[in-house]
Amino acid sequence: MKLLLHACCGPCSLEPTRLLAHAGHDIAIAYMNSNIHPAEEYARRAETLRAWAASGGLPVVEGPYDPEAWERTVGAVAADAAKSREDRCRACYRLRLEETACYASAHGFDGISTTLTVSPYQYTDVIREELERAATAHKLAYVFEDFRPFYDEATRRSRELNMYRQNYCGCRISQAEAETERRERKAARKAAREAEQLKRSAEAAVAEEERLRKRAERKAYAEKQERKHRILKELREKNRDRSERPNA
Ligand code: SF4
C-alpha cells in the first residue's frame, strides 16, 4: 500500500518504518506537528527526522507549522477545566492525523499510519480511534500498529545513531509538565539523599555513644581493680609489719 506515515520525530520513526517497509508498504513520512513548542524545538525535531530519512532514501513531506491552529483547537480543550489530559491529547492527535489524512487523500496515497504508538506515554487506544476516524473521513485505509513493544529498540537505535532525543512530548503544556516532573524527581532524590545522610549520622551517633559507654566501663573497671590492688597491698603491708614487730 502507498502509505503516508505520520511521524512525531526521528527516534519514533525508526522502528515503524522498518516494520511497515518489511510488511511491504511503500512509505512516505508526514511531519505534521503544529503541537510542538517552541518553534526552535519544532525545527530541531524536523531536522533530525529529515537527516535520518534522507540517509535511508525515505521521502518526508512537511505540513505548515501552525501553533495558532493548535492553540485554537487543542489549547482550548486544555483550558477547559472540565476536560482531562486524555481529552487534550485526543484533540492533538485529531489535528495532526486529520492533516495527514487530508494530505494523503490529495496526493494519491492509499492509507495512513502513525508513529505515535511507539511511545508508552501516549493513549494508544485513542490514537487508534483518531487514526480510524481521520482515514474514514477521507476514504483512506489505515494501518494501526501498537509499536510500544519496540520502544526500547527505538531508544537503543536512536542513541546508537546519536539522534537528538527530546525529553517532553511536544506542546507547551507537556514541556511544563515534564519540567515539573523532573523538578519533583530531583527534589525526591535530594530528600532521599538527605534522609540517608540523617540515618547515617544517627547510626554514627549511636556507635559513638556505645564506644564512649564501653570506654567508661573499661575505665571504671580499671579504677576498681586498682583500688582493690591498693587495698590488698595495704593489708599485706600491715600484716607484714605486724608479724615483724617483736612480741611485747
Ligand atoms: S502531551 Fe503530546 S499528545 Fe498531548 S497535547 Fe501535548 S503534544 Fe499533544
Coordinates of N, CA and C and ligand atoms in Angstrom, one line a residue, residues 35 70 74 85 88-89 92-93 96 122 169-171 174, ligand 1:
N35 N 1.8 21.0 17.1 CA 1.7 20.9 18.6 C 3.1 21.3 19.2
W70 N -3.1 25.1 16.7 CA -3.1 24.1 17.8 C -3.7 24.8 19.0
V74 N -6.6 22.5 20.3 CA -6.2 21.7 21.5 C -6.0 22.6 22.7
R85 N -6.6 15.4 30.6 CA -5.4 15.3 29.8 C -5.6 14.4 28.5
R88 N -7.3 16.4 25.9 CA -6.4 17.3 25.2 C -5.6 16.5 24.2
C89 N -5.1 15.4 24.6 CA -4.2 14.6 23.7 C -5.1 14.1 22.5
C92 N -5.3 16.7 20.1 CA -4.0 16.9 19.4 C -3.7 15.9 18.4
Y93 N -4.1 14.6 18.7 CA -3.9 13.5 17.7 C -4.9 13.9 16.5
R96 N -3.5 16.5 14.1 CA -2.3 16.1 13.3 C -2.7 14.9 12.3
Q122 N 1.8 7.6 25.5 CA 0.6 8.1 24.8 C -0.6 7.2 25.0
C169 N 6.8 15.6 25.4 CA 6.0 15.1 24.3 C 6.1 16.1 23.1
G170 N 5.7 17.4 23.4 CA 5.8 18.4 22.3 C 5.2 19.7 22.6
C171 N 3.9 19.7 23.2 CA 3.2 21.0 23.4 C 3.8 21.8 24.6
S174 N 3.0 20.0 27.9 CA 3.8 18.8 28.2 C 5.2 19.2 28.6
Ligands
SF4_1 S1 1.0 15.9 25.6 FE1 1.6 15.4 23.5 S2 -0.2 14.5 22.5 FE2 -0.9 15.5 24.4 S3 -1.5 17.6 23.7 FE3 0.7 17.7 24.3 S4 1.8 17.4 22.5 FE4 -0.2 16.7 22.1

